[in-house]
CSV table of C-alpha atoms in Angstrom, one decimal:
chain,number,residue,atom,x,y,z
A,1,UNK,CA,79.7,-91.8,7.7
A,2,UNK,CA,78.9,-91.2,11.4
A,3,UNK,CA,77.3,-94.2,12.9
A,4,UNK,CA,76.5,-95.8,16.3
A,5,UNK,CA,76.3,-99.5,16.5
A,6,UNK,CA,75.1,-101.5,19.5
A,7,UNK,CA,75.5,-105.1,20.4
A,8,UNK,CA,74.1,-107.5,21.1
A,9,UNK,CA,70.7,-106.8,19.5
A,10,UNK,CA,69.0,-108.6,22.3
A,11,UNK,CA,70.1,-110.4,25.4
A,12,UNK,CA,68.5,-112.8,28.0
A,13,UNK,CA,70.0,-113.2,31.4
A,14,UNK,CA,68.9,-114.6,34.8
A,15,UNK,CA,68.0,-112.4,37.6
A,16,UNK,CA,71.0,-111.6,39.8
A,17,UNK,CA,73.6,-112.1,37.0
A,18,UNK,CA,75.7,-109.3,35.5
A,19,UNK,CA,75.8,-108.3,31.9
A,20,UNK,CA,77.6,-105.9,29.6
A,21,UNK,CA,76.2,-104.0,26.6
A,22,UNK,CA,78.4,-102.6,23.9
A,23,UNK,CA,78.3,-99.4,21.8
A,24,UNK,CA,80.8,-98.6,19.0
A,25,UNK,CA,80.7,-95.3,17.2
A,26,UNK,CA,82.4,-93.6,14.3
A,27,UNK,CA,81.2,-90.1,15.2
A,28,UNK,CA,83.7,-87.4,14.9
A,29,UNK,CA,84.4,-84.9,16.3
A,30,UNK,CA,82.9,-86.4,19.5
A,31,UNK,CA,81.1,-84.3,22.2
A,32,UNK,CA,79.5,-86.7,24.6
A,33,UNK,CA,78.0,-90.2,24.9
A,34,UNK,CA,74.9,-91.1,26.8
A,35,UNK,CA,73.2,-94.3,27.8
A,36,UNK,CA,69.4,-94.3,28.1
A,37,UNK,CA,67.0,-96.9,29.4
A,38,UNK,CA,63.6,-97.3,27.8
A,39,UNK,CA,60.9,-99.4,29.3
A,40,UNK,CA,58.3,-100.8,26.9
A,41,UNK,CA,55.9,-98.1,25.8
A,42,UNK,CA,57.7,-95.3,27.8
A,43,UNK,CA,60.1,-92.6,26.9
A,44,UNK,CA,63.8,-93.1,27.4
A,45,UNK,CA,65.4,-92.1,30.7
A,46,UNK,CA,69.0,-91.0,31.0
A,47,UNK,CA,71.4,-93.3,32.9
A,48,UNK,CA,74.8,-91.8,32.3
A,49,UNK,CA,76.5,-89.1,30.3
A,50,UNK,CA,80.2,-89.0,29.5
A,51,UNK,CA,82.3,-86.4,27.8
A,52,UNK,CA,85.5,-87.0,25.9
A,53,UNK,CA,87.7,-86.8,29.0
A,54,UNK,CA,85.7,-89.2,31.1
A,55,UNK,CA,86.3,-92.9,31.0
A,56,UNK,CA,83.8,-94.2,33.6
A,57,UNK,CA,80.5,-93.1,35.1
A,58,UNK,CA,78.3,-95.0,37.6
A,59,UNK,CA,74.6,-94.7,38.4
A,60,UNK,CA,73.8,-97.3,41.0
A,61,UNK,CA,74.1,-100.7,39.5
A,62,UNK,CA,74.8,-99.2,36.1
A,63,UNK,CA,78.4,-98.4,35.1
A,64,UNK,CA,79.3,-97.0,31.8
A,65,UNK,CA,82.9,-96.9,30.4
A,66,UNK,CA,84.3,-95.0,27.5
A,67,UNK,CA,87.4,-95.5,25.4
A,68,UNK,CA,87.7,-92.5,23.2
A,69,UNK,CA,90.7,-93.9,21.4
A,70,UNK,CA,88.9,-97.0,20.2
A,71,UNK,CA,85.5,-95.3,20.1
A,72,UNK,CA,83.9,-97.9,22.2
A,73,UNK,CA,81.6,-97.7,25.2
A,74,UNK,CA,80.1,-100.3,27.4
A,75,UNK,CA,77.3,-100.4,29.9
A,76,UNK,CA,77.7,-102.9,32.7
A,77,UNK,CA,74.7,-103.9,34.8
A,78,UNK,CA,75.5,-105.5,38.1
A,79,UNK,CA,73.2,-108.0,40.0
A,80,UNK,CA,70.4,-107.6,37.4
A,81,UNK,CA,66.8,-107.3,38.5
A,82,UNK,CA,63.5,-108.0,36.7
A,83,UNK,CA,63.0,-104.3,36.4
A,84,UNK,CA,66.1,-104.0,34.3
A,85,UNK,CA,64.2,-105.6,31.4
A,86,UNK,CA,64.2,-102.8,28.9
A,87,UNK,CA,65.9,-101.4,25.8
A,88,UNK,CA,69.2,-99.6,26.4
A,89,UNK,CA,70.1,-97.0,23.9
A,90,UNK,CA,73.5,-95.5,23.2
A,91,UNK,CA,73.5,-91.8,22.0
A,92,UNK,CA,76.4,-89.9,20.6
A,93,UNK,CA,76.6,-86.2,20.0
A,94,UNK,CA,79.0,-84.3,17.7
A,95,UNK,CA,80.7,-81.1,18.7
A,96,UNK,CA,79.6,-78.1,16.8
A,97,UNK,CA,76.7,-78.6,14.4
A,98,UNK,CA,74.8,-80.1,17.4
A,99,UNK,CA,74.0,-83.4,15.8
A,100,UNK,CA,73.0,-86.4,17.8
A,101,UNK,CA,73.0,-90.1,16.6
A,102,UNK,CA,71.0,-92.8,18.3
A,103,UNK,CA,72.0,-96.5,18.3
A,104,UNK,CA,69.3,-99.0,17.5
A,105,UNK,CA,69.4,-100.2,21.1
A,106,UNK,CA,69.9,-103.5,23.0
A,107,UNK,CA,66.8,-105.3,24.2
A,108,UNK,CA,67.5,-106.9,27.6
A,109,UNK,CA,65.3,-109.5,29.1
A,110,UNK,CA,65.9,-110.5,32.8
A,111,UNK,CA,64.2,-113.7,33.8
A,112,UNK,CA,63.4,-115.0,37.3
B,1,UNK,CA,59.2,-80.1,38.8
B,2,UNK,CA,56.8,-81.5,36.1
B,3,UNK,CA,58.4,-83.6,33.3
B,4,UNK,CA,57.8,-83.4,29.6
B,5,UNK,CA,54.2,-83.8,28.7
B,6,UNK,CA,53.0,-85.2,25.4
B,7,UNK,CA,49.4,-85.3,24.2
B,8,UNK,CA,47.6,-87.3,23.1
B,9,UNK,CA,49.1,-90.5,24.4
B,10,UNK,CA,47.3,-92.7,21.9
B,11,UNK,CA,45.5,-92.0,18.6
B,12,UNK,CA,44.2,-93.8,15.6
B,13,UNK,CA,43.9,-92.2,12.2
B,14,UNK,CA,43.2,-93.4,8.7
B,15,UNK,CA,45.4,-93.0,5.6
B,16,UNK,CA,45.2,-89.5,4.1
B,17,UNK,CA,44.3,-87.8,7.3
B,18,UNK,CA,46.5,-85.4,9.2
B,19,UNK,CA,47.5,-85.4,12.9
B,20,UNK,CA,48.9,-82.8,15.3
B,21,UNK,CA,50.9,-83.9,18.4
B,22,UNK,CA,51.7,-81.6,21.3
B,23,UNK,CA,54.7,-81.4,23.6
B,24,UNK,CA,55.1,-79.2,26.7
B,25,UNK,CA,58.8,-79.2,27.8
B,26,UNK,CA,60.1,-79.0,31.3
B,27,UNK,CA,59.8,-75.4,32.7
B,28,UNK,CA,62.9,-73.4,31.7
B,29,UNK,CA,63.9,-75.7,28.8
B,30,UNK,CA,64.0,-73.9,25.5
B,31,UNK,CA,65.0,-76.7,23.2
B,32,UNK,CA,62.4,-79.3,22.0
B,33,UNK,CA,63.3,-82.1,19.7
B,34,UNK,CA,61.0,-84.7,18.1
B,35,UNK,CA,61.8,-88.3,17.3
B,36,UNK,CA,60.0,-91.2,15.5
B,37,UNK,CA,60.5,-94.6,16.9
B,38,UNK,CA,59.5,-97.8,15.1
B,39,UNK,CA,60.5,-101.4,16.1
B,40,UNK,CA,62.8,-101.8,13.1
B,41,UNK,CA,64.4,-98.4,13.0
B,42,UNK,CA,64.9,-97.3,16.5
B,43,UNK,CA,64.8,-93.6,17.3
B,44,UNK,CA,65.0,-91.4,14.2
B,45,UNK,CA,65.5,-87.6,14.7
B,46,UNK,CA,62.8,-85.5,13.1
B,47,UNK,CA,63.6,-81.9,14.0
B,48,UNK,CA,64.6,-79.6,16.8
B,49,UNK,CA,63.3,-76.2,17.8
B,50,UNK,CA,65.0,-73.6,20.0
B,51,UNK,CA,63.5,-70.2,20.7
B,52,UNK,CA,60.7,-70.7,18.2
B,53,UNK,CA,63.2,-71.5,15.4
B,54,UNK,CA,63.9,-74.8,13.7
B,55,UNK,CA,67.6,-75.5,14.3
B,56,UNK,CA,68.1,-79.0,13.0
B,57,UNK,CA,66.1,-81.3,10.7
B,58,UNK,CA,66.3,-85.0,10.1
B,59,UNK,CA,65.7,-86.8,6.8
B,60,UNK,CA,61.9,-86.9,6.7
B,61,UNK,CA,59.6,-85.8,4.0
B,62,UNK,CA,57.9,-82.4,4.0
B,63,UNK,CA,54.7,-84.0,5.3
B,64,UNK,CA,56.3,-83.8,8.7
B,65,UNK,CA,56.4,-80.3,10.1
B,66,UNK,CA,56.6,-78.6,13.5
B,67,UNK,CA,56.6,-75.4,15.3
B,68,UNK,CA,57.4,-73.9,18.7
B,69,UNK,CA,55.6,-71.3,20.5
B,70,UNK,CA,56.9,-68.4,22.7
B,71,UNK,CA,56.3,-70.5,25.8
B,72,UNK,CA,58.5,-73.2,24.4
B,73,UNK,CA,55.6,-75.6,23.8
B,74,UNK,CA,55.9,-77.4,20.5
B,75,UNK,CA,53.6,-79.1,18.1
B,76,UNK,CA,54.4,-81.5,15.2
B,77,UNK,CA,52.1,-82.2,12.3
B,78,UNK,CA,52.0,-85.0,9.9
B,79,UNK,CA,49.8,-84.5,6.8
B,80,UNK,CA,48.5,-87.1,4.4
B,81,UNK,CA,49.2,-90.0,6.7
B,82,UNK,CA,50.6,-93.2,5.4
B,83,UNK,CA,50.6,-96.7,6.9
B,84,UNK,CA,54.3,-96.4,7.5
B,85,UNK,CA,53.8,-93.4,9.8
B,86,UNK,CA,52.5,-95.7,12.5
B,87,UNK,CA,55.0,-95.2,15.3
B,88,UNK,CA,55.8,-93.9,18.8
B,89,UNK,CA,56.5,-90.2,18.5
B,90,UNK,CA,58.7,-88.9,21.3
B,91,UNK,CA,59.5,-85.4,22.3
B,92,UNK,CA,62.5,-84.4,24.3
B,93,UNK,CA,63.4,-81.1,26.0
B,94,UNK,CA,66.7,-79.8,26.9
B,95,UNK,CA,68.2,-76.6,28.4
B,96,UNK,CA,70.7,-76.2,25.7
B,97,UNK,CA,70.3,-75.8,22.0
B,98,UNK,CA,71.1,-78.8,19.8
B,99,UNK,CA,71.5,-81.2,22.8
B,100,UNK,CA,75.2,-80.7,22.4
B,101,UNK,CA,77.8,-80.0,25.1
B,102,UNK,CA,76.7,-81.4,28.4
B,103,UNK,CA,73.0,-80.9,27.6
B,104,UNK,CA,70.8,-83.8,28.6
B,105,UNK,CA,67.6,-84.9,26.9
B,106,UNK,CA,64.5,-85.4,28.9
B,107,UNK,CA,61.9,-87.4,27.1
B,108,UNK,CA,58.2,-87.5,27.3
B,109,UNK,CA,56.1,-90.7,27.4
B,110,UNK,CA,55.4,-90.4,23.7
B,111,UNK,CA,52.3,-90.3,21.5
B,112,UNK,CA,51.5,-93.7,19.9
B,113,UNK,CA,50.0,-93.2,16.4
B,114,UNK,CA,48.3,-95.9,14.5
B,115,UNK,CA,47.4,-95.4,10.9
B,116,UNK,CA,44.8,-97.7,9.4
């Protein structure tokens, strides 16, 4: 069964600290993996997108990594800010068939 | 360039009623997909339309339906509303069909439906 699992479910960190969010998937055959940020009550916004051949992609303080062999991805946030408080959603797409599976998300709280 | 526009942003209905939500994609995007988001379930795929044809469908009952017009605008309809239909309904547009390949999803702000 194709699945996308994210951990932790929620996370609290202090402003200025770094954190890493995890995404494990069993999707096959794999097309691409995206990380989205969703502020409360808003629509998700794309942070990064990686294809099978890419193993790292950065967007400012956000860096995503991908290990296609172990089917794991991580999103690293550097020097967190209060505005980073949001849900982070991992999304994996199949090749052919055009199917997309969403992870349940990690809820990040950044405290002053 | 205008983003994805969803209307209405908020609405309240009672059980048994029906509701129609609208989504205007980014200009030039021909694919529109719909999602239901609830606190416990995360984002659940409803269906996708490309060039006025439904291309993919999620595991939702027939009460959930949609359509796409020639200008790529899309509507979704939920009939005979149930309490469990209370959710944030998100629409996303994409250049490519199926959101596969390198296609990126651009989401609207959502329509928050409350069923009483």
